[in-house]
Rosetta silent file (secondary structure, phi, psi, omega in degrees, C-alpha in Angstrom):
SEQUENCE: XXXXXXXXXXXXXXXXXXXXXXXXXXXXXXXXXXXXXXXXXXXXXXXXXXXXXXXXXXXXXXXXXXXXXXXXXXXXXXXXXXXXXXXXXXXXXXXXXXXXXXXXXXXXXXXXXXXXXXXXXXXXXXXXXXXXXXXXXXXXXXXXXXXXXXXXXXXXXXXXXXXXXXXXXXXXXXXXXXXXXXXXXXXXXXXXXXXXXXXXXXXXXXXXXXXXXXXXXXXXXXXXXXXXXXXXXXXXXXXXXXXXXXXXXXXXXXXXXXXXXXXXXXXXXXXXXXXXXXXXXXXXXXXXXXXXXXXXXXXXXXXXXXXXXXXXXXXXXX
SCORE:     score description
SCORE:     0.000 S_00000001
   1 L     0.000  129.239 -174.968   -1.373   23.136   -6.870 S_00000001
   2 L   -75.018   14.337 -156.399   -1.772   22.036  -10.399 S_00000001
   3 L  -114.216   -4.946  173.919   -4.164   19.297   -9.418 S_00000001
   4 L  -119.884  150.425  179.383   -6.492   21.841   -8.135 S_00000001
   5 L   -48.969 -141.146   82.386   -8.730   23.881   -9.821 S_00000001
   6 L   -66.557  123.029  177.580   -8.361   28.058   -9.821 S_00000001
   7 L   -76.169   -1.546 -155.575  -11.577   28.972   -7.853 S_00000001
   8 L  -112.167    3.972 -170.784  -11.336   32.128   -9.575 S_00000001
   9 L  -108.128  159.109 -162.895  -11.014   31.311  -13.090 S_00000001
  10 L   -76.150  146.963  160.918  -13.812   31.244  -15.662 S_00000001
  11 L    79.006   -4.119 -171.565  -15.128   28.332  -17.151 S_00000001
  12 L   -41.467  -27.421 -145.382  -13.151   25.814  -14.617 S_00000001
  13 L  -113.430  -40.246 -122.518  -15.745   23.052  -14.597 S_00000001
  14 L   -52.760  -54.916 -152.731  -16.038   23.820  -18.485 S_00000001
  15 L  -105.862   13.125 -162.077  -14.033   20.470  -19.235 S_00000001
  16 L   -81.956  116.979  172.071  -14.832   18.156  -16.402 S_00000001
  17 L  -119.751  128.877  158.317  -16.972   14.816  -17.142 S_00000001
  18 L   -95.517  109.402  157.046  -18.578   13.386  -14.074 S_00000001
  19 L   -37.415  -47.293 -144.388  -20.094   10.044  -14.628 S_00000001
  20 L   -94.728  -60.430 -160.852  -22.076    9.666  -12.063 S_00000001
  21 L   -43.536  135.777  147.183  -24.069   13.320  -12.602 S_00000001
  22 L   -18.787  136.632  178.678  -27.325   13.508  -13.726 S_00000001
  23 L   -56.554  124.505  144.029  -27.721   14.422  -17.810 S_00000001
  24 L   101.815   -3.340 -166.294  -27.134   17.734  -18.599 S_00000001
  25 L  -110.910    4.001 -146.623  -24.981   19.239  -15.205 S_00000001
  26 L   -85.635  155.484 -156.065  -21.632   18.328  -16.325 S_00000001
  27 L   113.318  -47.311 -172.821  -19.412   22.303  -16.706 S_00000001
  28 L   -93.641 -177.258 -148.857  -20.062   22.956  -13.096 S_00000001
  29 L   -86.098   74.331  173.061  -17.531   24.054  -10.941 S_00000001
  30 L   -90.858  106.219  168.477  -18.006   20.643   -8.869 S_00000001
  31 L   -17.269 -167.776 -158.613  -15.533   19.942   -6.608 S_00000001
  32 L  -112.661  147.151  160.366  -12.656   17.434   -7.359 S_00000001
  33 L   -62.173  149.978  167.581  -13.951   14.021   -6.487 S_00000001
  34 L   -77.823   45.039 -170.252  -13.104   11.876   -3.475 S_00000001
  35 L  -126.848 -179.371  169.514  -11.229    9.316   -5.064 S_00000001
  36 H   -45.995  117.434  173.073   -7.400    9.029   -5.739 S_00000001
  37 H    69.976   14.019  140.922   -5.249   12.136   -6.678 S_00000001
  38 H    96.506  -23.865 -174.479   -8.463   13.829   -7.105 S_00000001
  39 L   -56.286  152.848 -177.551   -9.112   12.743  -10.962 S_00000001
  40 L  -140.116  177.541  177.522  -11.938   12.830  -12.862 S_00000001
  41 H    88.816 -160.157  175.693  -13.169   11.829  -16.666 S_00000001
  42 H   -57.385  -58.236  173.452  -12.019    9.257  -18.908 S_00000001
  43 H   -46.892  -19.251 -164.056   -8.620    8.718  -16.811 S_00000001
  44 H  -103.143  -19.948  169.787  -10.679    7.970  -13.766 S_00000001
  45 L   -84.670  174.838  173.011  -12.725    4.919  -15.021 S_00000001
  46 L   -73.825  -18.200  161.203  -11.944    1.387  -14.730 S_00000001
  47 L   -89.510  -31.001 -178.322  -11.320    1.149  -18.411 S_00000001
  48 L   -76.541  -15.216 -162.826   -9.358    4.585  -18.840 S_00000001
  49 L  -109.686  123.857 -175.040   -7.536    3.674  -15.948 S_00000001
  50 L   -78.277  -20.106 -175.245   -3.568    1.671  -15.741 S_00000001
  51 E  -126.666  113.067 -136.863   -3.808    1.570  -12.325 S_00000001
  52 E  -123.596  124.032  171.223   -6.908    0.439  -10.206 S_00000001
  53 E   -86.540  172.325 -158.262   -6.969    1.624   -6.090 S_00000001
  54 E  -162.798   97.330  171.542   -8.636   -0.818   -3.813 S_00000001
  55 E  -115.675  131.981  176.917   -9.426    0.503   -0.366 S_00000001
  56 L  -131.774  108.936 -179.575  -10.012   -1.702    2.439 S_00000001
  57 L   -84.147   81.692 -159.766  -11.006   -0.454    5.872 S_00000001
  58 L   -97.884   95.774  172.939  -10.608   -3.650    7.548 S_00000001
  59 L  -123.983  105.610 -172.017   -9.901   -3.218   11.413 S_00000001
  60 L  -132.151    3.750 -173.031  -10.667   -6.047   13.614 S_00000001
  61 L  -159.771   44.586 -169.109   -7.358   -7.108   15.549 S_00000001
  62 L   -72.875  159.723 -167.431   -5.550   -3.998   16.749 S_00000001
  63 L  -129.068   -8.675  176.426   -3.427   -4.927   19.511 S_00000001
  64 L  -122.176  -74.778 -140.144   -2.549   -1.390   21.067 S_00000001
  65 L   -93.424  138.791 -165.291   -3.539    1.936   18.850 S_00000001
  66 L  -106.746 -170.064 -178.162   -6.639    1.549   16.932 S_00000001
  67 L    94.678   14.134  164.696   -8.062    3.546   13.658 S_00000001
  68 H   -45.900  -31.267 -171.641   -6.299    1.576   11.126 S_00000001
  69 H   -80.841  -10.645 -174.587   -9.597    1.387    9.564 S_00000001
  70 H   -76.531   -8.606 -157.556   -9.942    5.106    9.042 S_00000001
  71 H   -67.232  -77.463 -160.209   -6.056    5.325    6.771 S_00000001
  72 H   -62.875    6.504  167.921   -7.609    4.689    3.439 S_00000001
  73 H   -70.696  -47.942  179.242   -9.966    7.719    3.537 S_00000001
  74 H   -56.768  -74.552 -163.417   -6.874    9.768    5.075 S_00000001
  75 H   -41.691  -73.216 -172.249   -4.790    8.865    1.898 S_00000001
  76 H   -41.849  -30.880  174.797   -7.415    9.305   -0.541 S_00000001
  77 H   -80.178  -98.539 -151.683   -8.429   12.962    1.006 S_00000001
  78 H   -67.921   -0.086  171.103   -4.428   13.783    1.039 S_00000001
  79 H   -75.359  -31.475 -169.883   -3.520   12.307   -2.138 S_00000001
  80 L   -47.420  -19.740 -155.391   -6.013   15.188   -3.665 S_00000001
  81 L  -120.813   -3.405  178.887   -3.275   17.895   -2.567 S_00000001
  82 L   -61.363  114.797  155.186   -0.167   15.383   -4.308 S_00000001
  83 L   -50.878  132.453 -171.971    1.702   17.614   -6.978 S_00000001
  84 L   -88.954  -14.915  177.945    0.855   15.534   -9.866 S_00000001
  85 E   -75.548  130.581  159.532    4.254   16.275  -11.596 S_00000001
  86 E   -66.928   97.700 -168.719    7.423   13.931  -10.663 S_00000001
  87 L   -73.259  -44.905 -178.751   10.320   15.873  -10.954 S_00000001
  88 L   -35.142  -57.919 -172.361   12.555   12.568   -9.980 S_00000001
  89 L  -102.940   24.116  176.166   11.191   10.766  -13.022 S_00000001
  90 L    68.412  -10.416  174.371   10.402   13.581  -15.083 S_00000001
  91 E  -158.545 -163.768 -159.025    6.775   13.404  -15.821 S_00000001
  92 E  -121.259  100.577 -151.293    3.245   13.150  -14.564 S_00000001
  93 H   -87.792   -2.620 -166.704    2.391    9.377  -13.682 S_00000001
  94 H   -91.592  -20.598  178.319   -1.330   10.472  -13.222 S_00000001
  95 H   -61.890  -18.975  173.459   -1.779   10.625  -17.095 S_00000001
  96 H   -96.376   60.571   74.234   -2.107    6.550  -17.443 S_00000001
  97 L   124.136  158.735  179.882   -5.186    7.128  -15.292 S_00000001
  98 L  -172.387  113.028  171.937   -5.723    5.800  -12.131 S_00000001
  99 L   -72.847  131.061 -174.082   -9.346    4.234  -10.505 S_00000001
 100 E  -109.328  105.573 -177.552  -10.688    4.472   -7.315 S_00000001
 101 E   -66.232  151.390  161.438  -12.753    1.471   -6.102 S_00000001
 102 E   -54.243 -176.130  163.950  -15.611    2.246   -3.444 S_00000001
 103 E   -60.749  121.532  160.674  -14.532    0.801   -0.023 S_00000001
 104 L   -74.301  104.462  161.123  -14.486   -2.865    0.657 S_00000001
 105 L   -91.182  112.413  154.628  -16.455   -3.795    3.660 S_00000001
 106 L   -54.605  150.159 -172.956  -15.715   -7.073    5.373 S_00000001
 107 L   -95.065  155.262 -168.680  -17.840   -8.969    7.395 S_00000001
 108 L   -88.058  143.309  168.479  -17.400   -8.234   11.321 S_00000001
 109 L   110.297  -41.001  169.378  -16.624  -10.344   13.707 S_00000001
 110 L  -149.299  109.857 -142.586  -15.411  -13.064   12.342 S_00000001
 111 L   -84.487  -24.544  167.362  -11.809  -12.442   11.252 S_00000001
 112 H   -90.234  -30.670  159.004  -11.417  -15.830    8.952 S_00000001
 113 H   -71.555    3.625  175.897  -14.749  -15.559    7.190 S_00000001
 114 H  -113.735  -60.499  176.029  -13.832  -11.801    6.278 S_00000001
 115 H   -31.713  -27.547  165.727  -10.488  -12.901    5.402 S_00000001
 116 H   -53.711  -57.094 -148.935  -12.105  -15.888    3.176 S_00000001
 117 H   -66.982  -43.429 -178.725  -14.074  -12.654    1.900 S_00000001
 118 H   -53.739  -47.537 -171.798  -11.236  -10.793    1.274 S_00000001
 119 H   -78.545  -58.501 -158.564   -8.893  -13.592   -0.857 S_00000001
 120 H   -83.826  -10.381  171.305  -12.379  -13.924   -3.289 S_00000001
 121 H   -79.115  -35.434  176.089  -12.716  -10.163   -3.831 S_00000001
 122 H   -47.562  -62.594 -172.617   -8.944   -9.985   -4.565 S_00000001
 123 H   -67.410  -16.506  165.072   -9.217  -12.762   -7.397 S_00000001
 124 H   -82.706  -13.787  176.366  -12.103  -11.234   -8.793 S_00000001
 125 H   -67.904  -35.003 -158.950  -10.680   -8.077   -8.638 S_00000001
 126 H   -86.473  -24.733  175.288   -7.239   -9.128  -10.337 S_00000001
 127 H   -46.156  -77.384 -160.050   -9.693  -11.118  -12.866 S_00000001
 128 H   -87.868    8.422  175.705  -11.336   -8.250  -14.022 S_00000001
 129 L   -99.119   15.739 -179.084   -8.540   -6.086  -14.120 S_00000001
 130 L    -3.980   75.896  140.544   -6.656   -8.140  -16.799 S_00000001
 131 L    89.138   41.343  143.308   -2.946   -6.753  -15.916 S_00000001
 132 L   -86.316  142.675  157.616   -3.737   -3.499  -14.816 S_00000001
 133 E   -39.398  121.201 -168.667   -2.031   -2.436  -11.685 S_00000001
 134 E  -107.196   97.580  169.314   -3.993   -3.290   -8.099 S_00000001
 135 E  -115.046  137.862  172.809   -2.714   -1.260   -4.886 S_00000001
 136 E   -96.866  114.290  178.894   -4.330   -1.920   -2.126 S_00000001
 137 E   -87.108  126.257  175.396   -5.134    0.430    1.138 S_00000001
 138 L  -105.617  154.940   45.148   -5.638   -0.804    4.471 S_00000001
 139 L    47.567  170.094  150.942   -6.502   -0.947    7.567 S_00000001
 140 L   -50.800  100.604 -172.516   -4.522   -3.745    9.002 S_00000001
 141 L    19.358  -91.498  147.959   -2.237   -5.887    8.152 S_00000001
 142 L    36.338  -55.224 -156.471   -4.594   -8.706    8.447 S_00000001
 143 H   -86.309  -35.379  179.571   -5.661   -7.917    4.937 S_00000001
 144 H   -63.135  -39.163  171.352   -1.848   -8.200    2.740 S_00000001
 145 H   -37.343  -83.243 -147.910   -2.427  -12.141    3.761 S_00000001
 146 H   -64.706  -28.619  177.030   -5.663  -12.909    1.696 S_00000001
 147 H   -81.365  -31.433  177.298   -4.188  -10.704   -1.520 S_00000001
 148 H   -68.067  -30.856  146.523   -1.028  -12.099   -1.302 S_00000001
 149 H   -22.224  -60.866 -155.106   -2.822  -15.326   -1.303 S_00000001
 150 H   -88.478  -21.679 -144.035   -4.973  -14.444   -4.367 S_00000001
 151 H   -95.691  -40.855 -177.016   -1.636  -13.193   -6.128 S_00000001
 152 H   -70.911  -22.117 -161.382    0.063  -16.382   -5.662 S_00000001
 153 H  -109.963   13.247  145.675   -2.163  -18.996   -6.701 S_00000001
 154 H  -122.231   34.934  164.014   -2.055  -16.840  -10.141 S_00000001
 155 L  -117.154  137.367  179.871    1.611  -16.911  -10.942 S_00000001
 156 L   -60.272  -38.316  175.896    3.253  -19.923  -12.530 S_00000001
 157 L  -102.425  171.559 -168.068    6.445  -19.086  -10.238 S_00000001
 158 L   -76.073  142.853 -162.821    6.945  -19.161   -6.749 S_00000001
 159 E   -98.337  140.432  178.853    6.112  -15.498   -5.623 S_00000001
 160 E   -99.457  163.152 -161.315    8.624  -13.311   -3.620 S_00000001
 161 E  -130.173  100.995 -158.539    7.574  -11.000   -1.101 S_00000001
 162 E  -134.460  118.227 -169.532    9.118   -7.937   -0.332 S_00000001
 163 E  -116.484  120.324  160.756    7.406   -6.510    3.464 S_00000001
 164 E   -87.865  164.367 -142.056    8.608   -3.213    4.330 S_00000001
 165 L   176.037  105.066  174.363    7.769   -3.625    8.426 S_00000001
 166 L   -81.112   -2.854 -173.069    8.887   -2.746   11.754 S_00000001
 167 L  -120.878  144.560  146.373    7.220   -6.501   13.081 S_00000001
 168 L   -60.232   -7.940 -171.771    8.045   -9.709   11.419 S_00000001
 169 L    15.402   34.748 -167.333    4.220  -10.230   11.562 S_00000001
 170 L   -93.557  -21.395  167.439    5.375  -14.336   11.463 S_00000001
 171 L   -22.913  113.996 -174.971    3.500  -15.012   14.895 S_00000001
 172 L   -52.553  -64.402 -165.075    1.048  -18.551   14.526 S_00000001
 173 L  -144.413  164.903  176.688   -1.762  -16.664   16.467 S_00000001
 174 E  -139.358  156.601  155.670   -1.837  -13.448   18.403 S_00000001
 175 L    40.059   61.039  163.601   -4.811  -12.657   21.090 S_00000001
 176 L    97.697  -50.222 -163.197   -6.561  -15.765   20.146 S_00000001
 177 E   -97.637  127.067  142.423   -6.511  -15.099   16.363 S_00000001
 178 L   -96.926   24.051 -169.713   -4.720  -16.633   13.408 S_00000001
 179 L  -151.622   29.060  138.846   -5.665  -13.932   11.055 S_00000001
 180 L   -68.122  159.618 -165.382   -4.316  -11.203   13.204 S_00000001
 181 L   -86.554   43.390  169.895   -2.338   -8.563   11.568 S_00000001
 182 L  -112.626   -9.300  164.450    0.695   -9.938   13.764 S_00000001
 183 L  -116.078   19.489  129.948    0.514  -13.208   11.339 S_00000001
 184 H    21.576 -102.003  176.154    0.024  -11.388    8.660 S_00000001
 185 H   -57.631  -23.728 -162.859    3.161  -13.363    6.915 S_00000001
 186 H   -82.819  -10.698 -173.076    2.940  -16.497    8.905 S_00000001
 187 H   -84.802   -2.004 -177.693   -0.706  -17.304    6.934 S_00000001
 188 H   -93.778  -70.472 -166.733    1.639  -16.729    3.575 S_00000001
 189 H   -19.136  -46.038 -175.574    5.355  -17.983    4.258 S_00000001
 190 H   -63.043  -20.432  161.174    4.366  -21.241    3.066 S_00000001
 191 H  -104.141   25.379 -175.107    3.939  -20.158   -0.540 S_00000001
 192 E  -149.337  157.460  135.584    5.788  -17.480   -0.910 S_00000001
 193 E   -83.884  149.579 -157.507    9.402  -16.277   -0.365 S_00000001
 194 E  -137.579  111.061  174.176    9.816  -13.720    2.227 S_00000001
 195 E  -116.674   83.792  160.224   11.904  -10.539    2.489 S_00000001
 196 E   -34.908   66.561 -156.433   11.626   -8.380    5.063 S_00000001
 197 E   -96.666  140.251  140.773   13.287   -4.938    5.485 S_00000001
 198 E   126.755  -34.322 -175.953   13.145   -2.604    8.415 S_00000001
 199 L   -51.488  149.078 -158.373   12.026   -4.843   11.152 S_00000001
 200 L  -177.561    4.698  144.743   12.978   -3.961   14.734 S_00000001
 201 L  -172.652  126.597 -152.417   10.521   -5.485   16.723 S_00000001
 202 L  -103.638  137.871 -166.243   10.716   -8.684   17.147 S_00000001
 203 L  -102.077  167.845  178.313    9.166  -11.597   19.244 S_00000001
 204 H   -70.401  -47.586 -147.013   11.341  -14.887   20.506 S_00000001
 205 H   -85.246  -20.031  173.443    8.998  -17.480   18.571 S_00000001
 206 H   -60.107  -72.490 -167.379    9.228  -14.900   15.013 S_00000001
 207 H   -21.799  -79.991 -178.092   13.167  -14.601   15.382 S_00000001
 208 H   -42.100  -35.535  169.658   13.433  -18.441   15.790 S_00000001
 209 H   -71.824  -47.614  175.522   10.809  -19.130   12.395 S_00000001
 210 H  -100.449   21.415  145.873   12.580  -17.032   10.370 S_00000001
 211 L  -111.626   20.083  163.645   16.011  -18.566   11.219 S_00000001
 212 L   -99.592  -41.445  153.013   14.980  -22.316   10.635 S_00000001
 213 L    38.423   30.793 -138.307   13.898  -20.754    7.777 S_00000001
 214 L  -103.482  -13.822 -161.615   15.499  -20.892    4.256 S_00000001
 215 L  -121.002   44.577  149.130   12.770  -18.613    1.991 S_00000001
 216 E  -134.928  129.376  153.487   12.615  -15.574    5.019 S_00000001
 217 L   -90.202   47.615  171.222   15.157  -12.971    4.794 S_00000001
 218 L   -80.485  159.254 -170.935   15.550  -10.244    7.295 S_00000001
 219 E  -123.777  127.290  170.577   16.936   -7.055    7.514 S_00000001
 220 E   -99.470  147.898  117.105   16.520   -5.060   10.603 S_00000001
 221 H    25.524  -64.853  172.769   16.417   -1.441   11.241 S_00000001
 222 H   -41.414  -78.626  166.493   19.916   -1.815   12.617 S_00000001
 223 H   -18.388  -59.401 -172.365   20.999   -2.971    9.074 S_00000001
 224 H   -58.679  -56.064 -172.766   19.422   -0.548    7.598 S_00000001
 225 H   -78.717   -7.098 -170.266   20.832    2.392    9.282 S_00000001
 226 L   -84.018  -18.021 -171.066   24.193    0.882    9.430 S_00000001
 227 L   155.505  179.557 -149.659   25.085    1.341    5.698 S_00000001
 228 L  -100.157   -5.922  179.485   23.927    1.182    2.328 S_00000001
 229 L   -50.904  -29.817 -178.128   24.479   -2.795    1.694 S_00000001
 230 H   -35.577  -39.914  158.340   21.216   -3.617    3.070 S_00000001
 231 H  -130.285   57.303  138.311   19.724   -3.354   -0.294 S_00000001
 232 H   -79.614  -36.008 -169.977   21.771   -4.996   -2.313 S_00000001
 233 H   -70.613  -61.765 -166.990   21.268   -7.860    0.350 S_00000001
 234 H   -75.720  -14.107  171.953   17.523   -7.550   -0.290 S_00000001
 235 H   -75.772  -39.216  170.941   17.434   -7.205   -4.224 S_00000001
 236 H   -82.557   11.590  159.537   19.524  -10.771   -4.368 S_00000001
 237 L  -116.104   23.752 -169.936   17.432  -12.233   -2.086 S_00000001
 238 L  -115.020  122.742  174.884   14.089  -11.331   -3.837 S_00000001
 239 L   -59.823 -140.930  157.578   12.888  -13.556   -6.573 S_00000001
 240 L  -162.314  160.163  -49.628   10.312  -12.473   -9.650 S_00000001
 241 L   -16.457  170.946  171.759    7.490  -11.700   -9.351 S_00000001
 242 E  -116.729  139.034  145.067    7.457   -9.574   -6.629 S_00000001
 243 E  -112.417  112.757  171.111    4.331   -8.521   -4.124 S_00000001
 244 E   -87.977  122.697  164.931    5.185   -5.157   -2.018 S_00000001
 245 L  -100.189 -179.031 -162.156    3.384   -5.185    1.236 S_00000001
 246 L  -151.887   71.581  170.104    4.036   -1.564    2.636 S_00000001
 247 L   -67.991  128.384 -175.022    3.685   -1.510    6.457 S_00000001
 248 L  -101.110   -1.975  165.223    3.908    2.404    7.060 S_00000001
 249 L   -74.608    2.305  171.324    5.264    1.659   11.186 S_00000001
 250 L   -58.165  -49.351 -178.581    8.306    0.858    8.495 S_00000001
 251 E  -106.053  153.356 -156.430    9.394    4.428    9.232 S_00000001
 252 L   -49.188  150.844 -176.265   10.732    5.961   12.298 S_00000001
 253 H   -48.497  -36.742 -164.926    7.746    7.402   14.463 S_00000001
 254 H   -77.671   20.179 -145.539    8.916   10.805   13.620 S_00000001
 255 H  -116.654  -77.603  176.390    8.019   10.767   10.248 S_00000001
 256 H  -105.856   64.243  157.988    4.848    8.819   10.793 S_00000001
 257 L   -34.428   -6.708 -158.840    3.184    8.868   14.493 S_00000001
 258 L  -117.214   77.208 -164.943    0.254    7.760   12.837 S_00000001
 259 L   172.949  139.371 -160.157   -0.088    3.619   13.072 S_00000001
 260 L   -61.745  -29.140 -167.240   -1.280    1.607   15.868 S_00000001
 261 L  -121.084   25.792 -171.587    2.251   -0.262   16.568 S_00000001
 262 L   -51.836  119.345 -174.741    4.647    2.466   16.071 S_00000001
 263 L   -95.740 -174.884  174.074    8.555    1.229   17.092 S_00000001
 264 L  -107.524  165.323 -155.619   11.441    3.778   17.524 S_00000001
 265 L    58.046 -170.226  172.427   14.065    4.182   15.001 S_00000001
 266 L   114.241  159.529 -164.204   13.069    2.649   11.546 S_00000001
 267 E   -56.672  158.803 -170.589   13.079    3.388    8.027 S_00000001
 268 L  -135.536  131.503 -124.264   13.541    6.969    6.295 S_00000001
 269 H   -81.724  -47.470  171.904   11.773    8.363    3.380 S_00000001
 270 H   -65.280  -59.089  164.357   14.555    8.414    0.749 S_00000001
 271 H   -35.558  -64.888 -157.324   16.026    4.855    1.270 S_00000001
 272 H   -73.077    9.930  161.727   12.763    3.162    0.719 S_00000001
 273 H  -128.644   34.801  138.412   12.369    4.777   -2.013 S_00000001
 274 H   -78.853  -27.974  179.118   15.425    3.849   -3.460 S_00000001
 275 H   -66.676  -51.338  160.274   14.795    0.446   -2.886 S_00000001
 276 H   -24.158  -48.373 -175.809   11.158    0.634   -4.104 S_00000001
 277 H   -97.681    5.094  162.917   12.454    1.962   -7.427 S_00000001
 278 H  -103.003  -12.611  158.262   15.177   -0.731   -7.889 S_00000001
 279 H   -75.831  -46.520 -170.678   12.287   -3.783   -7.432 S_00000001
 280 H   -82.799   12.502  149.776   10.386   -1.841   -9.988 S_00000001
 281 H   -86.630  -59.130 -157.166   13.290   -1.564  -12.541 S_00000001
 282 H   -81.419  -11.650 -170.720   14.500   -4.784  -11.591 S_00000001
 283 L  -144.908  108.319 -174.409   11.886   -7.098  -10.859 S_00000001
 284 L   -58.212  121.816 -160.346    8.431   -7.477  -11.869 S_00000001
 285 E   -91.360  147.580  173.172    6.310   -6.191   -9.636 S_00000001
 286 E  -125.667  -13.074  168.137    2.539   -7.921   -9.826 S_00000001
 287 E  -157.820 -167.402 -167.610    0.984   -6.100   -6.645 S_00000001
 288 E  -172.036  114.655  164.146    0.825   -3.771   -3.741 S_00000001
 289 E  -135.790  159.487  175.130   -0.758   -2.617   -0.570 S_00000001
 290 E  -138.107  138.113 -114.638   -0.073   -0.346    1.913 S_00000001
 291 L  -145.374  165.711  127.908   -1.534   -0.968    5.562 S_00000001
 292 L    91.581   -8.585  174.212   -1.598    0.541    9.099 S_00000001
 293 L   -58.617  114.610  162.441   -2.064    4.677    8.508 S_00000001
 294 L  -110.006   87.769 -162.722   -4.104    5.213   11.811 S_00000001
 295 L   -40.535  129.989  172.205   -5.127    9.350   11.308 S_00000001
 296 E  -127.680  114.875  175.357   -4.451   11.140   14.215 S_00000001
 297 L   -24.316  140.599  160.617   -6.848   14.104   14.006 S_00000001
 298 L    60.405    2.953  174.978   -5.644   17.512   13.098 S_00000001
 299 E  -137.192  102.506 -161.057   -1.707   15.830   12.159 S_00000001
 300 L  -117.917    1.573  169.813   -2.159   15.554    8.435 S_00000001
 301 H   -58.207  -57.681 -149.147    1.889   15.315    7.365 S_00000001
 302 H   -73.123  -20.828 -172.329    2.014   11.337    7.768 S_00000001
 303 H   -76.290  -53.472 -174.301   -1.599   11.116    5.581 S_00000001
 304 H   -71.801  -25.620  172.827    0.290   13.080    2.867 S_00000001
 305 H   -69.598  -34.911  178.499    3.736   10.805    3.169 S_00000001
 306 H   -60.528  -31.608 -159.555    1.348    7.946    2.595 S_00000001
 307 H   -87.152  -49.997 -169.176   -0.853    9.350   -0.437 S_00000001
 308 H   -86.393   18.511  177.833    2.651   10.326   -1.839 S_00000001
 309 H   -87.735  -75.046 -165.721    4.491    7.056   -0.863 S_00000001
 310 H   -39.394  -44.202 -165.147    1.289    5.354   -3.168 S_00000001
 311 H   -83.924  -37.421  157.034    1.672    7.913   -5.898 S_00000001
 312 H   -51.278  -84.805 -116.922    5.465    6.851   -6.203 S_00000001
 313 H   -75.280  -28.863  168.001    4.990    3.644   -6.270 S_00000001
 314 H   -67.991  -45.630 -179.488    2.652    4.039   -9.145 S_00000001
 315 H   -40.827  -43.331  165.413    5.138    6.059  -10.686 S_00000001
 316 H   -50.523  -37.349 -173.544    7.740    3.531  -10.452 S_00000001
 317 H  -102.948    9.897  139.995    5.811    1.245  -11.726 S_00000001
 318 L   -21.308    0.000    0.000    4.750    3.046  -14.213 S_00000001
């Protein structure tokens, strides 16, 4: 893989800068770092870097299958093994650099003060990254609320929303909770327009909110599979900006078993990412997360469709 070293060749570490090392150690043949796609050096800082990751293991309001909080470690470990070249687009999207924040820990326990916490890390994060690209890893849903939040109250236009999603996540409260990830969208809708693809299970009281409706758009799973209008439907009903939430129970179980709320049927790996690369020709994209990878030990395919879902998306947007 060219992203990995040759254990066998001389001098490998030779050209390697680790910040974080100690004066004087930097040459040796020190593993690849744990952060995204494995980079190190100048490309790898917060100033060297166009695109800044943001992992947040936030899990507090699973409703079946837990371990949502474990996904962005799974990405970040399988993005390490991502061919860095893009044959689709012709070149290697890892060269505008790309940062890996530590972990965000939320406070426990109380799911609207870490959501509170969450919306003020976002705006300082988006602050200091003055218009570098912010993707965000989850965890749970839960968490696309408070950035989508922070995203909106800094664009001059009304923000569109584009959730890929096998749930409408439009629910008032779930178990108690308004800042479950099954209202996700319902703590948003009011500021945002909202386009849904993929969805396929569905509650009575969502269905009915997003057909009184005028700024929610869905497209189910049916839709989807039924022919190719479906995104045409969703590129005219998506403003600019754009925010991509990513739900990764968007595709059919067999792809990805690995997410707490997995439905049957559901999205497929080439559509979305034709659609994906017609909002980011077509629309201005201003943010991103991608939610719900829950690792199921020893089945490490859906952890690499994730890490390489993320590294398209930079590429597109790229």
């Amino acid at each position: 893989m060219p992203n990995r070293r040759d254990p066998n060749a001389a001098n490998r570490g030779a050209s390697r800068t680790i910040h974080s090392l100690p004066e004087g150690l930097d040459g040796l043949p020190w593993e690849l770092p744990r952060v995204f796609l494995g980079l190190d050096g100048t490309p790898a800082t917060p100033q060297g870097a166009a695109t800044w990751i943001l992992p947040v293991p936030y899990e507090a309001t699973t409703s079946w299958g837990s371990g949502a909080r474990l996904g962005p470690r799974a990405i970040i470990e399988a993005s390490r093994y991502v061919e860095l070249f893009d044959h689709e687009l012709g070149r290697d999207p890892s060269t505008g650099g790309v940062y890996t924040f530590p972990a965000l820990e939320l406070t426990r326990g109380d799911a609207a003060h870490a959501m509170a916490e969450l919306e003020d890390a976002c705006a300082r994060v988006l602050d200091a990254a003055s218009g570098r690209r912010v993707i965000m890893l989850g965890g749970e849903h839960a968490i696309s609320s408070p950035a989508i939040a922070a995203h909106a109250r800094r664009s001059p236009d009304r923000m569109s929303v584009l959730q890929f999603d096998a749930h409408l996540d439009l629910r008032e409260t779930h178990d108690g909770s308004a800042h479950s990830h099954a209202c996700a969208m319902a703590r948003v809708v009011d500021r945002v327009d909202l386009v849904t693809v993929g969805a396929r299970g569905i509650s009575g009281e969502e269905w009915r909110v997003a057909n009184r409706r005028d700024n929610v758009t869905v497209i189910t799973a049916e839709e989807v599979a039924r022919d190719d209008a479906w995104m045409d439907q969703a590129m005219a009903a998506l403003g600019d900006p754009v925010y991509i939430t990513f739900d990764i129970d968007f595709f059919d179980p067999s792809l990805v078993p690995s997410t707490g709320t997995p439905e049957p049927g559901g999205g497929q790996w080439y559509p979305a990412l034709a659609l994906l690369r017609r909002v980011f020709t077509e629309r201005r994209v201003v943010g991103a997360d991608v939610v719900e990878l829950a690792p199921i030990p020893g089945m490490t395919a859906p952890d690499f469709l994730v890490a390489r879902l993320v590294y398209k998306m930079i590429g597109y947007w790229s």
